[in-house]
PDB file of C-alpha atoms in Angstrom:
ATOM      1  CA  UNK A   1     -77.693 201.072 -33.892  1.00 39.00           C
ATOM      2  CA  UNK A   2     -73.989 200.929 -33.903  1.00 41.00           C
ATOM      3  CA  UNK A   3     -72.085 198.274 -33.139  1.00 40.00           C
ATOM      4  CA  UNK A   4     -68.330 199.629 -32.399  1.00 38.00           C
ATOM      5  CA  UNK A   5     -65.415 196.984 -31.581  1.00 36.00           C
ATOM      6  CA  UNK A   6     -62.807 198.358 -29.204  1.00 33.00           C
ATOM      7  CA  UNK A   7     -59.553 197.048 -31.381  1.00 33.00           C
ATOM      8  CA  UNK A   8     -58.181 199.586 -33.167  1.00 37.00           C
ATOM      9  CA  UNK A   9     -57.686 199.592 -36.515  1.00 37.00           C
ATOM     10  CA  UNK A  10     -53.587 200.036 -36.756  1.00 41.00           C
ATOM     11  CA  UNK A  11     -53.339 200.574 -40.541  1.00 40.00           C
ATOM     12  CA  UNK A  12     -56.109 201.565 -43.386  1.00 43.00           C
ATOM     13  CA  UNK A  13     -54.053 199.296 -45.871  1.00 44.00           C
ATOM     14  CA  UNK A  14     -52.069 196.290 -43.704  1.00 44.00           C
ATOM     15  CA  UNK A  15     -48.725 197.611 -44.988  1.00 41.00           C
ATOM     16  CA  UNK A  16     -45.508 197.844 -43.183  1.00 38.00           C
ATOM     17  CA  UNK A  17     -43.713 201.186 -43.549  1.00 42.00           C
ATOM     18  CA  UNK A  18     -40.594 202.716 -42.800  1.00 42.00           C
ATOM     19  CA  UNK A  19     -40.296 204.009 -38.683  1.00 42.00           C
ATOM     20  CA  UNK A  20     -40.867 207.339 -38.620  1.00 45.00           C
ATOM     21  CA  UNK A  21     -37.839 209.964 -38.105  1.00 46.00           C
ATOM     22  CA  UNK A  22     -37.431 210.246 -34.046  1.00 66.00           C
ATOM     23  CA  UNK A  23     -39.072 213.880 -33.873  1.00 77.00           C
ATOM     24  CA  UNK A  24     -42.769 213.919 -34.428  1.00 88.00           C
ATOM     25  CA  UNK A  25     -42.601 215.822 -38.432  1.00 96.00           C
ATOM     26  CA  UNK A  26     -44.729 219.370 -38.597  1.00 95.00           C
ATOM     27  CA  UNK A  27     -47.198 218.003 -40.742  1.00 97.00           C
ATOM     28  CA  UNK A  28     -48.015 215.539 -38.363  1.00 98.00           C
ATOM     29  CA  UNK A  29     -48.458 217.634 -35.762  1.00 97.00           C
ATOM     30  CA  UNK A  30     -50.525 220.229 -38.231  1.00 97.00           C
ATOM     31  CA  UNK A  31     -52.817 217.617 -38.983  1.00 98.00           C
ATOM     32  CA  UNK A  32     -53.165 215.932 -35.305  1.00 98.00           C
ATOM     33  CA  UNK A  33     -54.376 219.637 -34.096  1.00 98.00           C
ATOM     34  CA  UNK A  34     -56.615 219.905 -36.846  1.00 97.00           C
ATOM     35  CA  UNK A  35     -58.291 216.476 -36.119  1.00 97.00           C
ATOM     36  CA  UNK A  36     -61.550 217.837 -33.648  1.00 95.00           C
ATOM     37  CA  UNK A  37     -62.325 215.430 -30.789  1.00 95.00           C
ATOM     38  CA  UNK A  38     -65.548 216.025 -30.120  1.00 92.00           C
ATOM     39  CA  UNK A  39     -66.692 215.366 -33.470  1.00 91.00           C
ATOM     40  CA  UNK A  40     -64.244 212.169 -34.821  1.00 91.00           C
ATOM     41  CA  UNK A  41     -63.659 214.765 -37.892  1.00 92.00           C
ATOM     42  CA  UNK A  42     -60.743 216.723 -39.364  1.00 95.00           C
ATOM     43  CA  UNK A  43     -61.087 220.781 -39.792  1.00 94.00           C
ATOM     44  CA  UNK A  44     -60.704 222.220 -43.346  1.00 92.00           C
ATOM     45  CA  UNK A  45     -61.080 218.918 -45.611  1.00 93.00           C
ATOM     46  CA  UNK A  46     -61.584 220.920 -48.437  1.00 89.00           C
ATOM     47  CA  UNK A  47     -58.181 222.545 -48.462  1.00 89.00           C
ATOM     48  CA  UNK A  48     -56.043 219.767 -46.560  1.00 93.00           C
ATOM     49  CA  UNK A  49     -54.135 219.030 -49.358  1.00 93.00           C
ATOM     50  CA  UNK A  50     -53.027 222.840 -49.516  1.00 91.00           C
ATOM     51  CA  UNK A  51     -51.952 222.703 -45.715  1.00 94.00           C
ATOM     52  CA  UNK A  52     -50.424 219.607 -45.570  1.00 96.00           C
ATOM     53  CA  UNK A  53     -47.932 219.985 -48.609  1.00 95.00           C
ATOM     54  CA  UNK A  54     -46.974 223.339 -46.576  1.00 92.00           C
ATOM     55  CA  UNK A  55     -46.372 221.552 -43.914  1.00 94.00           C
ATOM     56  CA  UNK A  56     -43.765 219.299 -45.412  1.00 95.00           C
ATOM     57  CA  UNK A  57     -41.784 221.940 -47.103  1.00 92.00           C
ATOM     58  CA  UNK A  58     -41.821 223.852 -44.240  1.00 90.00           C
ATOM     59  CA  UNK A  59     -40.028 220.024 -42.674  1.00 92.00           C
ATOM     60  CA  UNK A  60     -37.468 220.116 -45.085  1.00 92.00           C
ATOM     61  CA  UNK A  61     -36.549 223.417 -44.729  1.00 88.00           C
ATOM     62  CA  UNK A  62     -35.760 223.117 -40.668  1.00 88.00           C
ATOM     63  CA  UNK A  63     -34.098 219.629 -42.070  1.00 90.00           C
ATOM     64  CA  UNK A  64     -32.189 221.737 -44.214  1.00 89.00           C
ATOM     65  CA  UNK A  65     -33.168 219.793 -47.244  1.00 93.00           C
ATOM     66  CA  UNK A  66     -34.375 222.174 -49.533  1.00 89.00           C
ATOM     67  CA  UNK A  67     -33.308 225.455 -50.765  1.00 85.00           C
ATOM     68  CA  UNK A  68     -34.392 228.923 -52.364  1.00 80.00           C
ATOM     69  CA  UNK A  69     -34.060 230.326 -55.500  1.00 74.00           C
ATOM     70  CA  UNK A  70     -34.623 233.756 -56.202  1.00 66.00           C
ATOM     71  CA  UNK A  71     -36.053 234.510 -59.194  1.00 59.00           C
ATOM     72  CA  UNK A  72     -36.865 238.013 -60.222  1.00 53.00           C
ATOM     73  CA  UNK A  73     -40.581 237.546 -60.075  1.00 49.00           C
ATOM     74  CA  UNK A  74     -41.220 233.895 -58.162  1.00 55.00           C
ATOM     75  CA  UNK A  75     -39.849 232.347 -55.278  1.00 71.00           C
ATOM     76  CA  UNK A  76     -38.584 228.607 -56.297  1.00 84.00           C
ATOM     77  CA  UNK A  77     -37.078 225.703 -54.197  1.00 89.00           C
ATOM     78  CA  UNK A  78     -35.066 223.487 -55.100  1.00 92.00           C
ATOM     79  CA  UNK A  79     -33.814 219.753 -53.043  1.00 95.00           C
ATOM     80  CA  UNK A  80     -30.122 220.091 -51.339  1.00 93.00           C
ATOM     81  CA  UNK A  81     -28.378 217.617 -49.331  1.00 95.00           C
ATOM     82  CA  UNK A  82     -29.200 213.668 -49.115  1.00 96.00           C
ATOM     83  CA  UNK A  83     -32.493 212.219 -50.113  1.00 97.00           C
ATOM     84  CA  UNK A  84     -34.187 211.563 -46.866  1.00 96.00           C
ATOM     85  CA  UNK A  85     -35.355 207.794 -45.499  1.00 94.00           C
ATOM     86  CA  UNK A  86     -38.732 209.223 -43.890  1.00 95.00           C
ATOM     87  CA  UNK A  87     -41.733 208.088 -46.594  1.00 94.00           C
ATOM     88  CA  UNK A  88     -43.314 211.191 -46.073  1.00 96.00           C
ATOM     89  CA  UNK A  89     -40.796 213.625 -46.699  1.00 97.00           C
ATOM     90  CA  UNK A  90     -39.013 211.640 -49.613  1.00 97.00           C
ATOM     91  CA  UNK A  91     -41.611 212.369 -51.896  1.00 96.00           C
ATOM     92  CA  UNK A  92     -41.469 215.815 -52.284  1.00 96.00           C
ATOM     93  CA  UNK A  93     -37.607 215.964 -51.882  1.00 97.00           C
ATOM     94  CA  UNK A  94     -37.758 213.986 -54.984  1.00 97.00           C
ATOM     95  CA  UNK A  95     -39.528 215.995 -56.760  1.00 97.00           C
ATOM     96  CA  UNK A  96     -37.294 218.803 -55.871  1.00 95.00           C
ATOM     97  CA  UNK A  97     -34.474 217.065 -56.814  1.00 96.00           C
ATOM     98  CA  UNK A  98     -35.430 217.009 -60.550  1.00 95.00           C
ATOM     99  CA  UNK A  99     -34.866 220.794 -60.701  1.00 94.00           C
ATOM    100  CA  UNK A 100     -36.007 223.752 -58.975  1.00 92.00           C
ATOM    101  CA  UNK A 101     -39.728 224.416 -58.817  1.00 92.00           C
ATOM    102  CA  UNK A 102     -42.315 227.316 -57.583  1.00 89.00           C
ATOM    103  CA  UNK A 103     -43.532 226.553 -53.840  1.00 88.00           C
ATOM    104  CA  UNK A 104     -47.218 226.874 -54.783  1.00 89.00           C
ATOM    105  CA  UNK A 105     -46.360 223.473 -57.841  1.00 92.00           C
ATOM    106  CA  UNK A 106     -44.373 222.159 -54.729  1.00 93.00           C
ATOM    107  CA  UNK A 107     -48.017 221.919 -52.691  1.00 93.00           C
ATOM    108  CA  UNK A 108     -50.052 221.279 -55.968  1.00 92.00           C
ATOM    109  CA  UNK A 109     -48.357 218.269 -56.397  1.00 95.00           C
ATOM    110  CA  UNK A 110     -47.272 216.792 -53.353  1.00 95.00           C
ATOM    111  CA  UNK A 111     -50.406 217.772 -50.650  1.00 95.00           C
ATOM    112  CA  UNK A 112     -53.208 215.216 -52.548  1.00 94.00           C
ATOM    113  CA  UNK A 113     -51.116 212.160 -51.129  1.00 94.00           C
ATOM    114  CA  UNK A 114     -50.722 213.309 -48.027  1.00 97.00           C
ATOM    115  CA  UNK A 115     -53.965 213.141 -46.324  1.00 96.00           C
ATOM    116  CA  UNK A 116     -53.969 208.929 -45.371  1.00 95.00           C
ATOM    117  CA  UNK A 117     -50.223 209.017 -45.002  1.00 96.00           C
ATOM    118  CA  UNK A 118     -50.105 210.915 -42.080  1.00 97.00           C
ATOM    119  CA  UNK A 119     -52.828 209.662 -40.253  1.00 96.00           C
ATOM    120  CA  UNK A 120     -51.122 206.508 -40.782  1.00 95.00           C
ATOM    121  CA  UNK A 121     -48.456 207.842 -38.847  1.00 95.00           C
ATOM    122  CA  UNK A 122     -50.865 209.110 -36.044  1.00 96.00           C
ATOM    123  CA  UNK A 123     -52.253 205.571 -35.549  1.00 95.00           C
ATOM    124  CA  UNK A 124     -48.697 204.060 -35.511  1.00 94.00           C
ATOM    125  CA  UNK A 125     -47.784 206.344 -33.223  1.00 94.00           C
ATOM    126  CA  UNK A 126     -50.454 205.918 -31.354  1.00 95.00           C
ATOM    127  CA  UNK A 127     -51.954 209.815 -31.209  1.00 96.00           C
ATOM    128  CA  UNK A 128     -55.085 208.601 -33.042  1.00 96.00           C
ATOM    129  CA  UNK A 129     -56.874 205.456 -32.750  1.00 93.00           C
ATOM    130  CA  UNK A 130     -59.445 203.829 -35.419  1.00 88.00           C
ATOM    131  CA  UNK A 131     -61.968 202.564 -34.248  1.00 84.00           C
ATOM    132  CA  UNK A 132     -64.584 200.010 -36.506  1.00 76.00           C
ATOM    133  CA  UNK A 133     -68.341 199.591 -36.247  1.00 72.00           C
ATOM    134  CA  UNK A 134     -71.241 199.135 -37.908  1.00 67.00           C
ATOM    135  CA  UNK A 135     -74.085 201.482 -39.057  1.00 65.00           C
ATOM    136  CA  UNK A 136     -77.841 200.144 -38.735  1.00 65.00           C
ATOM    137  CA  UNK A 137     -75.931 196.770 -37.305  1.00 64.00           C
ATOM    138  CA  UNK A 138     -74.599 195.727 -40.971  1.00 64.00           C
ATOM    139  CA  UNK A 139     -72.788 199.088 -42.926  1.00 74.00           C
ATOM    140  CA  UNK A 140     -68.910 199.317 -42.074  1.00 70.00           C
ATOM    141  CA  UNK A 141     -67.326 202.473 -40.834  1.00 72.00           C
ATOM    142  CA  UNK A 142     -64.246 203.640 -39.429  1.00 78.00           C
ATOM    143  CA  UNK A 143     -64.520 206.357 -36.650  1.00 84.00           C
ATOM    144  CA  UNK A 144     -60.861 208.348 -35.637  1.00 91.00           C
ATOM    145  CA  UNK A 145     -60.719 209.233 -31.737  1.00 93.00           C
ATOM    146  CA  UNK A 146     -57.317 210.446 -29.669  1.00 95.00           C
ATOM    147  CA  UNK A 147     -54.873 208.080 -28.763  1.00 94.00           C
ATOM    148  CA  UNK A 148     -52.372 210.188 -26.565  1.00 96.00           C
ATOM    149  CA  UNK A 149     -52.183 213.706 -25.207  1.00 96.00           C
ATOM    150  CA  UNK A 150     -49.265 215.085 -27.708  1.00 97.00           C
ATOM    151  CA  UNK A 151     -52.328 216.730 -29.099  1.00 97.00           C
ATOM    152  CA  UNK A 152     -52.952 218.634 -25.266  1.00 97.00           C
ATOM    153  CA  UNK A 153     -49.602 219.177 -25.541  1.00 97.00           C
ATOM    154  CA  UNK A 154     -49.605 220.850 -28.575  1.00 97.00           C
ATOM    155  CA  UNK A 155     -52.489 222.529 -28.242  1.00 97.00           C
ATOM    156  CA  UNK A 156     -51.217 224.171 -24.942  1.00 97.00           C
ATOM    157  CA  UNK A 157     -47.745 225.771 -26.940  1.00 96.00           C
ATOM    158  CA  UNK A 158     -50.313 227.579 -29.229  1.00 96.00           C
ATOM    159  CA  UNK A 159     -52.676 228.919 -27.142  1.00 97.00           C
ATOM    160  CA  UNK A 160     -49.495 230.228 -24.797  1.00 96.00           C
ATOM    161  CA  UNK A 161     -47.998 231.879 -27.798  1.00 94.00           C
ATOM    162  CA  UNK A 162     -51.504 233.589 -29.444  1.00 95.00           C
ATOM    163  CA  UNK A 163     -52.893 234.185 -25.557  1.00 96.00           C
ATOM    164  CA  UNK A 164     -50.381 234.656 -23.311  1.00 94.00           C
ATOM    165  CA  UNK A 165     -47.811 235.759 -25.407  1.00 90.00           C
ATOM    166  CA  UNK A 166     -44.963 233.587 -25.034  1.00 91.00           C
ATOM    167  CA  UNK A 167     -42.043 233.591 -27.384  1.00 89.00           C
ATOM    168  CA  UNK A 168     -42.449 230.668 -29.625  1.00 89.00           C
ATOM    169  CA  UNK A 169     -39.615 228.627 -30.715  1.00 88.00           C
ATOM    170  CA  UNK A 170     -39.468 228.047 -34.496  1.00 86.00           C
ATOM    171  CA  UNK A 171     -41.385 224.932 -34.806  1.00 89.00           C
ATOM    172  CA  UNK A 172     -43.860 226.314 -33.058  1.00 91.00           C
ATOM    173  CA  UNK A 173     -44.316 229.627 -34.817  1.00 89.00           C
ATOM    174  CA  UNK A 174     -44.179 227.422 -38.069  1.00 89.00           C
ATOM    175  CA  UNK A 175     -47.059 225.038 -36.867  1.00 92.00           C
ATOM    176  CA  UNK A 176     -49.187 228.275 -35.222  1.00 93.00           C
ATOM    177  CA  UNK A 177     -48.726 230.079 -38.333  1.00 91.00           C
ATOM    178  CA  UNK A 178     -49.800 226.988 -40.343  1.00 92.00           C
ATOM    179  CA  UNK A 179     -52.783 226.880 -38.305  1.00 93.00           C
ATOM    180  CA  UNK A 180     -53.901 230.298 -39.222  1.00 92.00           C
ATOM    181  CA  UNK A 181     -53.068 229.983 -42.745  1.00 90.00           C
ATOM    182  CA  UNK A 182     -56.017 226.947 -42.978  1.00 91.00           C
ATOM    183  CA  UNK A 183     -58.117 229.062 -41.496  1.00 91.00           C
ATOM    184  CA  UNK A 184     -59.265 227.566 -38.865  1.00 93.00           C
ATOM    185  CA  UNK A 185     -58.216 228.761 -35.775  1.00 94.00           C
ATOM    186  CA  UNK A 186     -61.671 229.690 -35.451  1.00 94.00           C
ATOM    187  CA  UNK A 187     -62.249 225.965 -34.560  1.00 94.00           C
ATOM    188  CA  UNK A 188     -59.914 226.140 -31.400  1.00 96.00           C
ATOM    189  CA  UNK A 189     -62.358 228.630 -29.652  1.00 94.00           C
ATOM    190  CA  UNK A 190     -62.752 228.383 -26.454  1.00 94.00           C
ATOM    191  CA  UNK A 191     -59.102 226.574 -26.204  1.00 94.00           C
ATOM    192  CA  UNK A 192     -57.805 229.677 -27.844  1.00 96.00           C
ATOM    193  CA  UNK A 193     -60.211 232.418 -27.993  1.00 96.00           C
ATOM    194  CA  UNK A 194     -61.389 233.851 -31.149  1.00 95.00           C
ATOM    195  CA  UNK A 195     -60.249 237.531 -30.140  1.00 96.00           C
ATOM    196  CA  UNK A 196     -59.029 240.268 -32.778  1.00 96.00           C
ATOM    197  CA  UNK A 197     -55.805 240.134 -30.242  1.00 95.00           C
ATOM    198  CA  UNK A 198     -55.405 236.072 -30.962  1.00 96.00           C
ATOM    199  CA  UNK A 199     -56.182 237.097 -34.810  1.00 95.00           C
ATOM    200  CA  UNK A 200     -53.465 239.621 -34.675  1.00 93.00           C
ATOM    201  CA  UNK A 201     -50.835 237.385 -33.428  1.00 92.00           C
ATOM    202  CA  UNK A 202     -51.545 234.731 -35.946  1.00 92.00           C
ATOM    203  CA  UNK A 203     -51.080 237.175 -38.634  1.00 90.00           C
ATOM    204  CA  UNK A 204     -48.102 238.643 -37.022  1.00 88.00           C
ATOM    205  CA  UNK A 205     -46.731 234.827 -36.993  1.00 88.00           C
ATOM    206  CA  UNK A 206     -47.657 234.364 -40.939  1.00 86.00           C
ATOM    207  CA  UNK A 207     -45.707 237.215 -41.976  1.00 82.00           C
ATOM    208  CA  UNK A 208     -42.601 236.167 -39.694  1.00 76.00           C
ATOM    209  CA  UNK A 209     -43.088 239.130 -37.636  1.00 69.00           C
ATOM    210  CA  UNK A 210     -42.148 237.669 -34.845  1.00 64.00           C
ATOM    211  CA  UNK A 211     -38.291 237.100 -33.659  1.00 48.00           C
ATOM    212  CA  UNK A 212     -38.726 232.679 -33.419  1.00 46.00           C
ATOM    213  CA  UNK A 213     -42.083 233.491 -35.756  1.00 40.00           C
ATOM    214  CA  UNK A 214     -40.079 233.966 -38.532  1.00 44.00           C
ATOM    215  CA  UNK A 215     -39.817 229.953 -38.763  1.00 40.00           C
ATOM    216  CA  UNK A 216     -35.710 229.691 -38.886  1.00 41.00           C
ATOM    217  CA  UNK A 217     -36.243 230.314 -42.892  1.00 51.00           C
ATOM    218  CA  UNK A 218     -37.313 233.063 -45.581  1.00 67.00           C
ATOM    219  CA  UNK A 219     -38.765 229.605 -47.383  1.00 69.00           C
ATOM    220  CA  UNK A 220     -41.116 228.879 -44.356  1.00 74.00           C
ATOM    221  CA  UNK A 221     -42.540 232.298 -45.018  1.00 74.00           C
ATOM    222  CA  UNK A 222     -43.401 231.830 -48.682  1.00 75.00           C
ATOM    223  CA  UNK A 223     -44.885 228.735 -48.165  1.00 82.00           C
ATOM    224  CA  UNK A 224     -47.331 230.332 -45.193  1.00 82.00           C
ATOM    225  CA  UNK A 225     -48.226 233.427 -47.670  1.00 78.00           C
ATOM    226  CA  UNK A 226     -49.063 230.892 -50.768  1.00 79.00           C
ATOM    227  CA  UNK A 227     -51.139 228.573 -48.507  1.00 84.00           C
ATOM    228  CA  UNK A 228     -52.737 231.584 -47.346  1.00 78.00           C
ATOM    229  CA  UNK A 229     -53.302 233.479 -50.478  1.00 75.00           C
ATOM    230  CA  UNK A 230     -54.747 229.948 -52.208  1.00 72.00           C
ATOM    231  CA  UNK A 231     -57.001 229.660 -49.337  1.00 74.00           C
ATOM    232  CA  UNK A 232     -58.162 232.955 -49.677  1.00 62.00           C
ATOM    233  CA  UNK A 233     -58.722 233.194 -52.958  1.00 59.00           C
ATOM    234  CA  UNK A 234     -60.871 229.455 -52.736  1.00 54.00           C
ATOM    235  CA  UNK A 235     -62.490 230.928 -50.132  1.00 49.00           C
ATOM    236  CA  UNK A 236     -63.739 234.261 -52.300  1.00 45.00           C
ATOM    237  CA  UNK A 237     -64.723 232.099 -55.087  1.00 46.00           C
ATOM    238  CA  UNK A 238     -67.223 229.966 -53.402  1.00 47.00           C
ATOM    239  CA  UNK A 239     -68.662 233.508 -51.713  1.00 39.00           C
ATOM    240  CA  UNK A 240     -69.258 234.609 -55.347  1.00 42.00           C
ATOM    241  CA  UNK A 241     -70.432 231.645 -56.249  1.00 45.00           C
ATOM    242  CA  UNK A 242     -72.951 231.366 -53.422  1.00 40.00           C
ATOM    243  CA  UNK A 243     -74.037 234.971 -53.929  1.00 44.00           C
ATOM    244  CA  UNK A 244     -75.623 234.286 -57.333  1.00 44.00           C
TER     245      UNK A 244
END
């Protein structure tokens, strides 16, 4: 028996925090579309950390806060411009600051954090609500459920530019591309069919293939190919693993 209270929950910790920049940030909206409503859970825990620390480089690239390096092998980053006031994003742009690092030790060390930040944000904001209750009438839980339609919203811009083949503007070939890199657009279906056609156009959007796909920066790219390759690579070591 569960007994639910209808007050949300506003924060996990009872801590004030900065207001968030005006403009909804990417990884925000990466991980509101990857939160499923029908089942109070978020798609790809496993990897999360991976996707979300993509997410906010690929932010401080369309802030123009970070730059790239070439190297003759690796692609590195490295913090330009003034430290930003958003708690999310000043993190990693400290880090960068320090000197200039590969994007894959970018994600490695900011992404872990990440995770109860931004669904902070979401319940400020009010796109997610938490809800408490009570398992067998005495065991505390927390339950997540929608608290807007920005996720609707959202969801609508990718399914017009993988279905219906609209031309996405940058932030939303970024966030559509980030999507596919997690790997679970699969999750989407029947939103967004799972269709060789949608596949194709995801991949098309990962490798800035595109026009707007390309994600206004060579950096967004990188970042979408090493959260891809990581994922992929995870995701062929637990085959193996499971095949012996």
């Amino acid at each position: 028996m569960n007994d639910e209270s209808q007050v949300p929950v506003e924060r996990a910790d009872g801590a004030t925090r900065e207001q968030p920049t005006e403009e909804p940030l990417l990884v925000e909206d990466v991980l509101l579309l990857l939160f499923q409503p029908s089942s109070g859970a978020i798609a790809g825990e496993n990897y999360l950390y991976y996707v979300l620390g993509g997410a906010v480089v690929a932010d401080l690239t369309f802030r123009d806060l970070i730059e790239a390096h070439e190297g003759r092998l690796v692609r590195r980053v490295a913090a330009r411009g003034d430290a930003p006031h958003d708690d999310v994003l000043r993190p990693a742009w400290d880090y960068l600051a320090t000197k200039p690092r590969r994007v894959q030790t970018v994600i490695a060390a900011i992404g872990p954090e990440l995770r109860g930040k931004v669904l902070d944000r979401l319940v400020d904001g009010g796109h997610l609500r938490r809800r408490r209750k009570k398992v067998l009438g005495f065991i505390p839980s927390e339950s997540l459920e929608l608290g807007s339609a920005r996720r609707a919203g959202l969801l609508a811009r990718v399914r017009a530019t993988l279905v219906d083949g609209t031309q996405p503007d940058a932030r939303t070939a970024a966030l559509t591309a980030l999507l596919s890199a997690s790997g679970n657009l699969h999750q989407f279906d029947p939103e967004i069919p799972w269709t060789s056609a949608v596949i194709h156009h995801a991949k098309e959007l990962e490798n800035g293939n595109r026009g707007a796909a390309a994600a206004g920066a060579a950096v967004t790219r990188s970042t979408i190919a090493v959260i891809s390759g990581a994922l992929g690579a995870s995701t062929a070591a637990d085959t193996a693993d499971h095949s012996v």
